[in-house]
GROMACS .gro file of C-alpha atoms in nm:
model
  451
    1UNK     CA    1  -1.890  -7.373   3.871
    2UNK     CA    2  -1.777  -7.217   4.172
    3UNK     CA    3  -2.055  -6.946   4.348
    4UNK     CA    4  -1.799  -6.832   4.589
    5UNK     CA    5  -1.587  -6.517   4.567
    6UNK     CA    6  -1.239  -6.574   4.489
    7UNK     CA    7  -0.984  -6.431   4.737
    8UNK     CA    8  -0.815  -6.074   4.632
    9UNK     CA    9  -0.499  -6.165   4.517
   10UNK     CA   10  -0.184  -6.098   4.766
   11UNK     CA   11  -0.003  -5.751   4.698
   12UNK     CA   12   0.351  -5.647   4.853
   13UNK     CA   13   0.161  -5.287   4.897
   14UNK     CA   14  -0.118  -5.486   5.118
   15UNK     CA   15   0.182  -5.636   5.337
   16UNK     CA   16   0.366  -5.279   5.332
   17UNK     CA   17   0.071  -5.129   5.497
   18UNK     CA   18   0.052  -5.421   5.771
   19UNK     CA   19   0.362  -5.372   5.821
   20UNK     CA   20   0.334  -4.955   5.911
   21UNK     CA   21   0.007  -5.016   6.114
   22UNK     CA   22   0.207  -5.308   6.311
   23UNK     CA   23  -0.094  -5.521   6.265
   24UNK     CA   24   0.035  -5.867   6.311
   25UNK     CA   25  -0.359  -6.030   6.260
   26UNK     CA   26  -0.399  -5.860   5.954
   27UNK     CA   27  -0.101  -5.978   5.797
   28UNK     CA   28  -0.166  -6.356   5.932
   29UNK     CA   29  -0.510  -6.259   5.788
   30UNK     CA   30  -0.349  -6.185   5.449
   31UNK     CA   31  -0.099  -6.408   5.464
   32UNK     CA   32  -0.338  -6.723   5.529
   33UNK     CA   33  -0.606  -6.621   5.286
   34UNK     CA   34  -0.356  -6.640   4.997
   35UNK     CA   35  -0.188  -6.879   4.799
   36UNK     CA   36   0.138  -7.013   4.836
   37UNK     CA   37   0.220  -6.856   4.493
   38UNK     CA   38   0.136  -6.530   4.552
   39UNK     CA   39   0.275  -6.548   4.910
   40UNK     CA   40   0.619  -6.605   4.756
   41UNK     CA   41   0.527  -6.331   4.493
   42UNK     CA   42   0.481  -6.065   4.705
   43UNK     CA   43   0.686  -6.154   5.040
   44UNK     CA   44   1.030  -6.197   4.775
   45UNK     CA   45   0.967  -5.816   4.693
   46UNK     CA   46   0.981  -5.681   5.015
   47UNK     CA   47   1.282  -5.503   5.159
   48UNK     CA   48   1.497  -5.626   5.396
   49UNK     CA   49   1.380  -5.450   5.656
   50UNK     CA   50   1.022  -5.476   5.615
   51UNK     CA   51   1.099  -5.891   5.561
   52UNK     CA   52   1.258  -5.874   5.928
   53UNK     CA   53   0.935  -5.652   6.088
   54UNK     CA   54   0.671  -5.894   5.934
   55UNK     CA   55   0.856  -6.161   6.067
   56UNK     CA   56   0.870  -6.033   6.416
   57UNK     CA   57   0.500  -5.902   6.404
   58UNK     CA   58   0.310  -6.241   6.324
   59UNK     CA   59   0.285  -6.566   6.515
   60UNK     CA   60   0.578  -6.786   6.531
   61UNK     CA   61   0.401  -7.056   6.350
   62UNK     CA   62   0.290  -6.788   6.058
   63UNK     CA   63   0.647  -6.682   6.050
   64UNK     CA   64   0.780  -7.023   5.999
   65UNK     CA   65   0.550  -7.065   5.698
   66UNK     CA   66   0.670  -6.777   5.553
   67UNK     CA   67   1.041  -6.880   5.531
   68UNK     CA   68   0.932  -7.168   5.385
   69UNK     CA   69   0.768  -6.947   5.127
   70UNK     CA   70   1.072  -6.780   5.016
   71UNK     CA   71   1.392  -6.902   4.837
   72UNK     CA   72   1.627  -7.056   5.111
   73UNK     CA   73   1.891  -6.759   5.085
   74UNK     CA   74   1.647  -6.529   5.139
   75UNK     CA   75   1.460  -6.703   5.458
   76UNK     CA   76   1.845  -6.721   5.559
   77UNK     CA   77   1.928  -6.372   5.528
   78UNK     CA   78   1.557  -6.294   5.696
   79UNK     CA   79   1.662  -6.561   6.004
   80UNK     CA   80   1.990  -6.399   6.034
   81UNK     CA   81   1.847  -6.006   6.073
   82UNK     CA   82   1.594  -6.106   6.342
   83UNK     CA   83   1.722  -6.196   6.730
   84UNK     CA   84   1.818  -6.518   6.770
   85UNK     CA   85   1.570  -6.548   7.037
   86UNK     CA   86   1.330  -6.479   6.815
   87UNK     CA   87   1.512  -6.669   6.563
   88UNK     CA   88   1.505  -6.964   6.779
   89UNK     CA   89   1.121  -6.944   6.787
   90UNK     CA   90   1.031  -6.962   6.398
   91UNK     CA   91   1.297  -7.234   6.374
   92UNK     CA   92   1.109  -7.389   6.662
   93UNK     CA   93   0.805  -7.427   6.458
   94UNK     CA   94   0.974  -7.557   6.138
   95UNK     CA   95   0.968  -7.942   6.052
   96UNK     CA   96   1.313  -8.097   6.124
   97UNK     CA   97   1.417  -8.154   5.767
   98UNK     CA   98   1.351  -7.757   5.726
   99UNK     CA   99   1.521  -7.641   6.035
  100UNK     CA  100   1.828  -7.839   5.918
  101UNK     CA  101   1.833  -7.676   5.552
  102UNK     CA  102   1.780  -7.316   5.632
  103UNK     CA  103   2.063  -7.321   5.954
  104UNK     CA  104   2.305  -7.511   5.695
  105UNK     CA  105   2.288  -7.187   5.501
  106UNK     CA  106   2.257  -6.924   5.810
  107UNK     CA  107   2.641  -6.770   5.888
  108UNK     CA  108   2.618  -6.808   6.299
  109UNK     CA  109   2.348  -7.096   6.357
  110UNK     CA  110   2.485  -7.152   6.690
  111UNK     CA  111   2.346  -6.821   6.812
  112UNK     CA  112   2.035  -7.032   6.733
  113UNK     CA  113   2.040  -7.303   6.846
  114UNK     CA  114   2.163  -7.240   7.188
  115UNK     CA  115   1.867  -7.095   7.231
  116UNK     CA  116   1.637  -7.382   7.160
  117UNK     CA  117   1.584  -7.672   7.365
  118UNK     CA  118   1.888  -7.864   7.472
  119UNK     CA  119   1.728  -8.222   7.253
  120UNK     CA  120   1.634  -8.006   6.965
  121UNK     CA  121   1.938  -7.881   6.945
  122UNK     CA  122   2.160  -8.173   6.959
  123UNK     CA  123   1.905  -8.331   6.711
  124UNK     CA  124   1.972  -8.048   6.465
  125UNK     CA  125   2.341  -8.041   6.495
  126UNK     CA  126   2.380  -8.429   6.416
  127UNK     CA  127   2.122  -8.375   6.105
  128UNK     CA  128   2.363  -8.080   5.978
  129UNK     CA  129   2.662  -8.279   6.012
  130UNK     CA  130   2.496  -8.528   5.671
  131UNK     CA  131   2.573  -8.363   5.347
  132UNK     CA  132   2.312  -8.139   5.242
  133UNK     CA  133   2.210  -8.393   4.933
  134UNK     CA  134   2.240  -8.733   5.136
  135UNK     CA  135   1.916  -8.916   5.301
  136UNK     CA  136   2.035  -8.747   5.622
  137UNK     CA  137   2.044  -8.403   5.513
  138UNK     CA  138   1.681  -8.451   5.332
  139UNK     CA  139   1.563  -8.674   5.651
  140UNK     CA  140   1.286  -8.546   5.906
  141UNK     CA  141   1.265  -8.693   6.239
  142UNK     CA  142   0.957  -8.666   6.275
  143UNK     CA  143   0.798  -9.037   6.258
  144UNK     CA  144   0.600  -9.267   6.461
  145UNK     CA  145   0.780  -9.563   6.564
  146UNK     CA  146   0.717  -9.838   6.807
  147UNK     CA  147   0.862 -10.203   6.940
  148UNK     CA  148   0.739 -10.478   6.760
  149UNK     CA  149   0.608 -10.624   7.094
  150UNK     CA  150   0.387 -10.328   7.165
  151UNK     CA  151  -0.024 -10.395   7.084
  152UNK     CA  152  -0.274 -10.240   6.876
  153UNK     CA  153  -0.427 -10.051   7.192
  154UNK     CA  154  -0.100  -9.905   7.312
  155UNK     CA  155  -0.061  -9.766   6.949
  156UNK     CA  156  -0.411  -9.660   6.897
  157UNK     CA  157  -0.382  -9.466   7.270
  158UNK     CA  158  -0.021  -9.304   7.231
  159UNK     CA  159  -0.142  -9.194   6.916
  160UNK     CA  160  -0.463  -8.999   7.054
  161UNK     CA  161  -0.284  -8.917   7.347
  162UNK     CA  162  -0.030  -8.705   7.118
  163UNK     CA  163  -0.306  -8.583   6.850
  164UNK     CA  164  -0.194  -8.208   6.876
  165UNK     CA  165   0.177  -8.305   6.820
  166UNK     CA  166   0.088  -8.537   6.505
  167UNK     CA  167  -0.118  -8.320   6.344
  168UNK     CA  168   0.176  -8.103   6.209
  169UNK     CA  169   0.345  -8.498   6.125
  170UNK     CA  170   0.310  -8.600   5.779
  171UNK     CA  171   0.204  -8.940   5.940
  172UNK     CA  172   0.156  -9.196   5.601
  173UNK     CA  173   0.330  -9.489   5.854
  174UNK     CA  174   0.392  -9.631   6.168
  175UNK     CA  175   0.739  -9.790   6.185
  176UNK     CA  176   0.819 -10.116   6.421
  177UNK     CA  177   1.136 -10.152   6.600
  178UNK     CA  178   1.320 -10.398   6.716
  179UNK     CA  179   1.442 -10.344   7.084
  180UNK     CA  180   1.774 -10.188   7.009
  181UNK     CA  181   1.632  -9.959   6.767
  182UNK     CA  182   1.667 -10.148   6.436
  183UNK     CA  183   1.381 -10.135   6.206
  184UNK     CA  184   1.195 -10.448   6.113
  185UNK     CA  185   0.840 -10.378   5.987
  186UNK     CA  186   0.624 -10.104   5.886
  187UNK     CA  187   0.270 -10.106   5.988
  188UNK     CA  188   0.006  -9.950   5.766
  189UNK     CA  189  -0.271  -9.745   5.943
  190UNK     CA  190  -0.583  -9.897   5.831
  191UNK     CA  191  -0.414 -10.256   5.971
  192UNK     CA  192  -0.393 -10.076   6.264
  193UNK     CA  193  -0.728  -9.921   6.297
  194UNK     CA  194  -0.893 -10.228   6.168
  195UNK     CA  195  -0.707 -10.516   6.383
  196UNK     CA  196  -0.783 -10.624   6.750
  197UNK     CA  197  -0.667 -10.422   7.004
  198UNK     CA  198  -0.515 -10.701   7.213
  199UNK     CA  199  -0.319 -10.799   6.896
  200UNK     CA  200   0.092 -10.755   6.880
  201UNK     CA  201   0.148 -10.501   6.598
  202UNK     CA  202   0.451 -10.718   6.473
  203UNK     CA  203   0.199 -10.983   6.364
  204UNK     CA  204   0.019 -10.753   6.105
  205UNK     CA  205   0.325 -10.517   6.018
  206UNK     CA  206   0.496 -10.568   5.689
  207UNK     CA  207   0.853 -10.754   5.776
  208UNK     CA  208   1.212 -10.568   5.615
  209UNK     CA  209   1.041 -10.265   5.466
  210UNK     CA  210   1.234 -10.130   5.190
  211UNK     CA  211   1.478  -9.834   5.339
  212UNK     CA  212   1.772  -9.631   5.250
  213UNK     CA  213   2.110  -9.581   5.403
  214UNK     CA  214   2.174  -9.238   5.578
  215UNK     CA  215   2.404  -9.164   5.335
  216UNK     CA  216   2.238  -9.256   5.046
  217UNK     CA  217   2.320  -8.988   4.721
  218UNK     CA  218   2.049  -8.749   4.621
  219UNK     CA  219   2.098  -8.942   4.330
  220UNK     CA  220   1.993  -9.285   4.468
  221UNK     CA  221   1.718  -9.151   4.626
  222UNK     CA  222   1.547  -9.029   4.251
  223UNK     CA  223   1.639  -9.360   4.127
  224UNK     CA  224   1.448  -9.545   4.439
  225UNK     CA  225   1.152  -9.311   4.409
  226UNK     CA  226   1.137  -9.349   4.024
  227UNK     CA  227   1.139  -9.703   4.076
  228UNK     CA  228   0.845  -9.734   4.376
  229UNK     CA  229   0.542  -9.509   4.415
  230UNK     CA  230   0.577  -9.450   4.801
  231UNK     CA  231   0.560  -9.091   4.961
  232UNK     CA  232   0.836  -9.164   5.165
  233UNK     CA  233   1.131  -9.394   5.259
  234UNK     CA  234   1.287  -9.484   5.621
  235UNK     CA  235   1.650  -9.421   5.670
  236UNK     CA  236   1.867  -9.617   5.868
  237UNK     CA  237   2.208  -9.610   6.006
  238UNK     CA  238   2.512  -9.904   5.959
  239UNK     CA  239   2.358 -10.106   6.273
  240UNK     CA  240   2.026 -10.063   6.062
  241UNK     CA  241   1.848  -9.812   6.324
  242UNK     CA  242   1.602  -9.632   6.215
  243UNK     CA  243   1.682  -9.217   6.215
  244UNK     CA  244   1.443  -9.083   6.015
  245UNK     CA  245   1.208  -9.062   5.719
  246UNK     CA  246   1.274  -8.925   5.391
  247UNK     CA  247   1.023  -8.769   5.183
  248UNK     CA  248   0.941  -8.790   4.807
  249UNK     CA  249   0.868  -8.395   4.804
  250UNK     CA  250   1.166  -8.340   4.954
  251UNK     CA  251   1.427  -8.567   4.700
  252UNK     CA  252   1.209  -8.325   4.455
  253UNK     CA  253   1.254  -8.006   4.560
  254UNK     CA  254   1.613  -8.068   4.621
  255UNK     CA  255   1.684  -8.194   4.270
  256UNK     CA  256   1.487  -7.894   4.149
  257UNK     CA  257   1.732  -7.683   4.359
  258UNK     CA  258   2.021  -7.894   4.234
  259UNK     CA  259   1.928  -7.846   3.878
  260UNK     CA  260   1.893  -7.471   3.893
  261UNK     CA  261   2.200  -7.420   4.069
  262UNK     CA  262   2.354  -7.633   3.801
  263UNK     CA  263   2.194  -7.385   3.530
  264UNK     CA  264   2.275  -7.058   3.691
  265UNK     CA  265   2.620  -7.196   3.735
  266UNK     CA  266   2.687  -7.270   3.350
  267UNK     CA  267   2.540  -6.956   3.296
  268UNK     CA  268   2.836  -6.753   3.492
  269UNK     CA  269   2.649  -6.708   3.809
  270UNK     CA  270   2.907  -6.774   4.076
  271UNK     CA  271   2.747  -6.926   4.389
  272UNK     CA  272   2.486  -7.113   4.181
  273UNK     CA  273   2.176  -6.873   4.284
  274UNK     CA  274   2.130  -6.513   4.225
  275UNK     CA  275   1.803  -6.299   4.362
  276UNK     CA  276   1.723  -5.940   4.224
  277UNK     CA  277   1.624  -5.928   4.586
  278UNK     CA  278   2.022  -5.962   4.657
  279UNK     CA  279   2.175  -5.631   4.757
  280UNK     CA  280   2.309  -5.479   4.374
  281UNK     CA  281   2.700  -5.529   4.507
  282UNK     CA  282   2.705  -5.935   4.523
  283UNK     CA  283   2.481  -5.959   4.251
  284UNK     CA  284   2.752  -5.776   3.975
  285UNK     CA  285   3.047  -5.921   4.184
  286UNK     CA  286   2.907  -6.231   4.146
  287UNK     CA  287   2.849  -6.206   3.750
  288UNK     CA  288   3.184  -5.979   3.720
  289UNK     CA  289   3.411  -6.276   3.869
  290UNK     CA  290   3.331  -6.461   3.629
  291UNK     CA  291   3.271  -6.218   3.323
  292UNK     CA  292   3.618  -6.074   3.355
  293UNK     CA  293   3.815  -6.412   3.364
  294UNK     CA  294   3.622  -6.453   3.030
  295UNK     CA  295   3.729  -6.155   2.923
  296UNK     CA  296   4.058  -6.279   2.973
  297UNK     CA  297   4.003  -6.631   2.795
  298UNK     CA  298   3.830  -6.513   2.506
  299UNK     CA  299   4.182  -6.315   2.448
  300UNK     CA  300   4.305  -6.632   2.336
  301UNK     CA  301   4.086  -6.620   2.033
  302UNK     CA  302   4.123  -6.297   1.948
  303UNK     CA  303   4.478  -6.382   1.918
  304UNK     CA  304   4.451  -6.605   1.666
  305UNK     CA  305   4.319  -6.374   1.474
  306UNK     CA  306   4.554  -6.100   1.540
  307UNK     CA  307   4.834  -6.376   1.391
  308UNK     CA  308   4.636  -6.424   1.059
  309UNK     CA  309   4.541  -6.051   0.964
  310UNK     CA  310   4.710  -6.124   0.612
  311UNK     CA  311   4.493  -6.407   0.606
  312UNK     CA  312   4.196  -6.193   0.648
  313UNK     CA  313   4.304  -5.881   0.400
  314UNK     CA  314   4.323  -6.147   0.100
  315UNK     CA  315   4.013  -6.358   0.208
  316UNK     CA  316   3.776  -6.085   0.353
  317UNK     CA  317   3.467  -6.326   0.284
  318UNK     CA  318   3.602  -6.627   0.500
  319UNK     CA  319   3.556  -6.349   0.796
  320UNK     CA  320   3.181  -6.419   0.743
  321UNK     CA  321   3.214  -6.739   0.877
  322UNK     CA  322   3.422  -6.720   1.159
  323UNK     CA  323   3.163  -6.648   1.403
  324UNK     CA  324   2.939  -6.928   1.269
  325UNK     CA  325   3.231  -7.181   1.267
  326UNK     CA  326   3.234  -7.066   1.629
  327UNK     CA  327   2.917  -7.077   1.750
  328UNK     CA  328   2.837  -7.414   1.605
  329UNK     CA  329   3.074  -7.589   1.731
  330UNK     CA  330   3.038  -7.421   2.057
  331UNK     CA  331   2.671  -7.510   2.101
  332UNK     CA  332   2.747  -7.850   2.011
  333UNK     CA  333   2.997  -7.889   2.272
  334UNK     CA  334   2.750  -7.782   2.528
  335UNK     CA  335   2.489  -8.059   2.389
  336UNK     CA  336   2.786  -8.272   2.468
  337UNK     CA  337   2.842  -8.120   2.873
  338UNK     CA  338   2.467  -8.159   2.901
  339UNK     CA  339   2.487  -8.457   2.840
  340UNK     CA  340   2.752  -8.584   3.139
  341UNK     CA  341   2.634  -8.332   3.363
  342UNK     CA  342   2.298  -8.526   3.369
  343UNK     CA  343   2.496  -8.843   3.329
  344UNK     CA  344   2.695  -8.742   3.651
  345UNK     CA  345   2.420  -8.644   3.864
  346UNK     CA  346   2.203  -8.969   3.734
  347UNK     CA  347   2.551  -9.136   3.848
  348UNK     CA  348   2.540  -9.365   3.528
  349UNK     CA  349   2.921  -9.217   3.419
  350UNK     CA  350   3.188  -9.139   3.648
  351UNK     CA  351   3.513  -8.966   3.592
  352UNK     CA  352   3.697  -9.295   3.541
  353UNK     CA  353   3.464  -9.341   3.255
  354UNK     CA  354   3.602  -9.027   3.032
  355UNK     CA  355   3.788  -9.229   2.759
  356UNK     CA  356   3.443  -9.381   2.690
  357UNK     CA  357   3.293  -9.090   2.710
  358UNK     CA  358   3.508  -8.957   2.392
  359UNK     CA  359   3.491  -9.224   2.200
  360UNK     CA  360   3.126  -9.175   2.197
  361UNK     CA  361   3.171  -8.804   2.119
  362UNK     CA  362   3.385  -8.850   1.865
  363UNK     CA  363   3.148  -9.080   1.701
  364UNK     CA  364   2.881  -8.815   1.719
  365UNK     CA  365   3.049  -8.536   1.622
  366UNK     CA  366   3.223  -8.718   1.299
  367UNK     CA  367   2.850  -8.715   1.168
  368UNK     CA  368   2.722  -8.392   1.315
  369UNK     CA  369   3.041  -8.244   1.221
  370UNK     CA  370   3.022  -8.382   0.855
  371UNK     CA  371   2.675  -8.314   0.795
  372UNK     CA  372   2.718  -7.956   0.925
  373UNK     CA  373   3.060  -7.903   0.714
  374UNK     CA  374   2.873  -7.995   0.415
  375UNK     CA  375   2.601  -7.773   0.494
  376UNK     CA  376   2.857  -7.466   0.537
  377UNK     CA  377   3.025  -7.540   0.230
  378UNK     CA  378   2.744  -7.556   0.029
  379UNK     CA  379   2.630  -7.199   0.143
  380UNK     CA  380   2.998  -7.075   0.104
  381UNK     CA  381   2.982  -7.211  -0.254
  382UNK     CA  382   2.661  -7.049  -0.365
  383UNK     CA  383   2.764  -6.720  -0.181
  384UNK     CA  384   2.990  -6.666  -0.388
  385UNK     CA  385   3.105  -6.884  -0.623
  386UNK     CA  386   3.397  -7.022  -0.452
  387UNK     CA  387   3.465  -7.418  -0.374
  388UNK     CA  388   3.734  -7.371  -0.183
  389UNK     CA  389   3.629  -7.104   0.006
  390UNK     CA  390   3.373  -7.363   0.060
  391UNK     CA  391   3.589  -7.665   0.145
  392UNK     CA  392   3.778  -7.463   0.404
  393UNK     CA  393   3.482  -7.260   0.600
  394UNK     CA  394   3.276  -7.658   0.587
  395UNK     CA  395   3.649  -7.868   0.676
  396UNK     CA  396   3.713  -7.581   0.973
  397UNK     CA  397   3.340  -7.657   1.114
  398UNK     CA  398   3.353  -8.032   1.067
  399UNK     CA  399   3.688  -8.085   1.227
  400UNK     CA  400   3.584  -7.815   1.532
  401UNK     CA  401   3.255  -7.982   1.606
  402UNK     CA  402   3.459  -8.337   1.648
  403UNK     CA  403   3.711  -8.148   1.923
  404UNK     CA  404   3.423  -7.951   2.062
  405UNK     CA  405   3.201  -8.236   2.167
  406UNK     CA  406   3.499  -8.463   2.286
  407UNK     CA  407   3.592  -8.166   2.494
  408UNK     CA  408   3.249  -8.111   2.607
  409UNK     CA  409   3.191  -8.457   2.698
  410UNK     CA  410   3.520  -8.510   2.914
  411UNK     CA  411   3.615  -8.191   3.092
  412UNK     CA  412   3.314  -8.212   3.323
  413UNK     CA  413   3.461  -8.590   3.415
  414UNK     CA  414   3.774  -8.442   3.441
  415UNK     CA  415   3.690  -8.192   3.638
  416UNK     CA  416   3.476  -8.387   3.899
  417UNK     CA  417   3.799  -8.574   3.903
  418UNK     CA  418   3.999  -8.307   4.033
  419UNK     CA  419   3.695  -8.183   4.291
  420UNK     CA  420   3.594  -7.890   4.059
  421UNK     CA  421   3.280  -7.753   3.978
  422UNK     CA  422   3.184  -7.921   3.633
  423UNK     CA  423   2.857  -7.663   3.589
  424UNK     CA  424   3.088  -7.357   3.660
  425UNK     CA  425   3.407  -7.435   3.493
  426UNK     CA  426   3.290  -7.662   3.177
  427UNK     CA  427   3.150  -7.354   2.988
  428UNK     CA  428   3.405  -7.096   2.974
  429UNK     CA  429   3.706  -7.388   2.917
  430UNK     CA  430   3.488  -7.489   2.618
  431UNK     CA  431   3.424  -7.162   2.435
  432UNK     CA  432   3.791  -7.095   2.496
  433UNK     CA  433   3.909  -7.414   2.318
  434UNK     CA  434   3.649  -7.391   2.020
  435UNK     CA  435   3.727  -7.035   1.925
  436UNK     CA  436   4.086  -7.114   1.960
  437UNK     CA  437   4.039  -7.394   1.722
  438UNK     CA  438   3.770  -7.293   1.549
  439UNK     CA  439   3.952  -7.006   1.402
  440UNK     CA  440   4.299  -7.151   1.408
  441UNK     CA  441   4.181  -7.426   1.147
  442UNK     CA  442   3.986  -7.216   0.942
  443UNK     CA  443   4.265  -6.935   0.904
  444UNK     CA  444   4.554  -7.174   0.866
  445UNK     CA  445   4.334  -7.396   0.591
  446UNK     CA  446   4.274  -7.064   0.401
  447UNK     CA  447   4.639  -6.982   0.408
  448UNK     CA  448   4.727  -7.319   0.263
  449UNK     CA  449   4.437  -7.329   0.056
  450UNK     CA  450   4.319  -7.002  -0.081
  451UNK     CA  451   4.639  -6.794  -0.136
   0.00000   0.00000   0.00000
């Protein structure tokens, strides 16, 4: 058991008062002594323009750290309210692979980076120019490579000679190069420490390391980490040049972003992120834009039942099930867009794959769907006493569930087909169809059926 004193826990009032008394050490102070949990806890909750003093009152280096901290929308907002000298100087600090992330999402990054050195620069405008979820928009270029011809020694003594620089590296490798650049080995540092230092470091590297194309798919890239336990992967260009490194944390962390864009998306939040942080205008705009044309969809259903209100007056009870006839087969058309949204991103089904796609729907939803119907049916009937009232309120669901999940499993293929966005649009196109549907075959069966 631990005998030392825990560190007080990070509070945005501790920060607010740094902030006041313009002590820049006693927020790095704070700031360093806490974790990166409660760093993101309480920096997220300040206001804008307390965000933008901190940033200018600590170190460069501390204020780098703490855009990493927050939620990339935020740091961007932050990076976009400071100077863009001083901009230019917590960017400065940031690993390539960050720098190139936060400027993809800052409105004016060129106020920034011509203020940074002329290589820098260039370097960050040819990493922003790889989609954001490709090996070259995850890349750093940070990495230590040398020519297969160079020895141990000259290694060993670059390497000291550069400590300071590496030390912020995440060095796991050292890569070998051919001449021209290409990449032919990888050289693991206990061969090098342990090897002469007269010896050519292409006669203990490991020849054709595995690699990745620079525009290999965020989706690849799970698929080659899943499949080998290394902390990173080099990336290479069509001549095979090594450009940069890509790192395990970072394929995570942009799935995880990926994922809960994907979520807020299906859940109506236009843009794919929403803050409480976010000034209260964008945030209901952004939930409105969406709401509304809802609004406007679910009209559909509601005219149904405008067109059967005779229906209704002589079968009051079938009204009972309407919203569960609904609902079902609404939830398990979602099961069924879960499903090839993760099958998209995994890249295992592909638009051109849709008629399979239903065909497997339909056979899941002829057995949900019947096993639900029955289910129904067997409620209606002990409710009150009424087969047929049973027969249509079970037939309605069955039949529903079968269109719902063939919809559900389809329209986000069709969609990626016509370079929409499946999380956004899937959701509201679905609940549209299945109330339409849903009540349309339960009101015309009971019209047929029970009058």
């Amino acid at each position: 058991m631990s005998t030392g004193e825990e560190a007080p826990e990070l509070k945005r009032g501790d920060l607010e008062r740094g902030i006041r008394e313009h002590d820049g050490a006693g927020l790095e102070r704070l700031l360093e002594g806490s974790s990166s949990g409660e760093r993101t806890h309480a920096l997220a909750r300040l206001s804008e323009d307390d965000l933008g003093e901190l940033l200018v009152l600590v170190d460069p280096d501390v204020a780098a750290d703490v855009l990493e901290s927050l939620p990339e929308s935020q740091a961007a907002e932050a990076l976009e309210d400071l100077e863009p000298g001083a901009a230019a100087e917590i960017v400065h600090e940031m690993s390539s692979d960050e720098q190139a992330d936060l400027l993809a999402k800052v409105d004016d990054p060129e106020s920034i980076l011509e203020r940074l050195d002329s290589v820098e620069a260039a370097g960050l405008r040819s990493l922003k120019a790889y989609p954001s979820e490709s090996a070259g928009g995850l890349m750093a270029t940070e990495f230590l490579a040398f020519t297969r011809d160079d020895t141990v020694e000259a290694v060993v003594t670059e390497m000291q000679a550069r400590a300071d620089e590496l030390a912020d590296y995440d060095v796991q490798y050292v890569y070998v190069l051919e001449a021209t650049g290409q990449l032919c080995g990888v050289l693991r540092l206990r061969d090098l420490l342990l090897s002469p230092r007269g010896l050519k470091i292409h006669r203990i590297m490991i020849a054709d390391p595995l690699h990745v194309r620079v525009d290999a798919t965020l989706e690849e890239l799970d698929r080659f980490f899943r499949d080998h336990a290394f902390l990173g992967v080099p990336a290479v260009d069509d001549e095979g040049r090594l450009v940069g490194v890509v790192r395990e944390a970072s394929v995570d962390y942009a799935l995880a972003q990926k994922q809960g864009s994907d979520l807020a998306k299906s859940g109506g939040i236009v843009g794919g992120e929403e803050l409480r942080t976010m000034p209260l205008r964008v945030r209901a705009g952004r939930r409105l834009s969406w709401l509304s044309i809802n609004v406007l969809l679910n009209l559909g259903g509601a005219s149904v039942i405008a067109l059967h209100q005779e229906t209704l007056k002589e079968v009051i009870a079938l009204a009972v099930f309407l919203p569960i006839i609904s609902d079902m087969s609404g939830c398990s058309g979602n099961q069924a867009v879960a499903v090839s949204m993760r099958e998209l991103s995994l890249g295992v089904t592909r638009p051109r794959d849709a008629m399979q796609v239903l065909w497997k729907e339909v056979m899941v939803g002829l057995i949900n769907g019947a096993v639900l119907g029955l289910l129904v049916a067997a409620i209606a009937y002990f409710w009150k006493g009424d087969a047929m009232l049973g027969v249509v309120a079970g037939l309605a669901l069955a039949v529903n569930t079968v269109l719902a999940v063939g919809i559900g499993g389809t329209v986000p293929l069709l969609l990626k087909r016509l370079g929409q966005d499946p999380a956004l649009a899937s959701g509201p196109i679905l609940t549209t169809i299945t109330d339409m549907c849903g009540f349309l075959l339960a009101l015309t069966l009971a019209a047929k059926l029970l009058l």
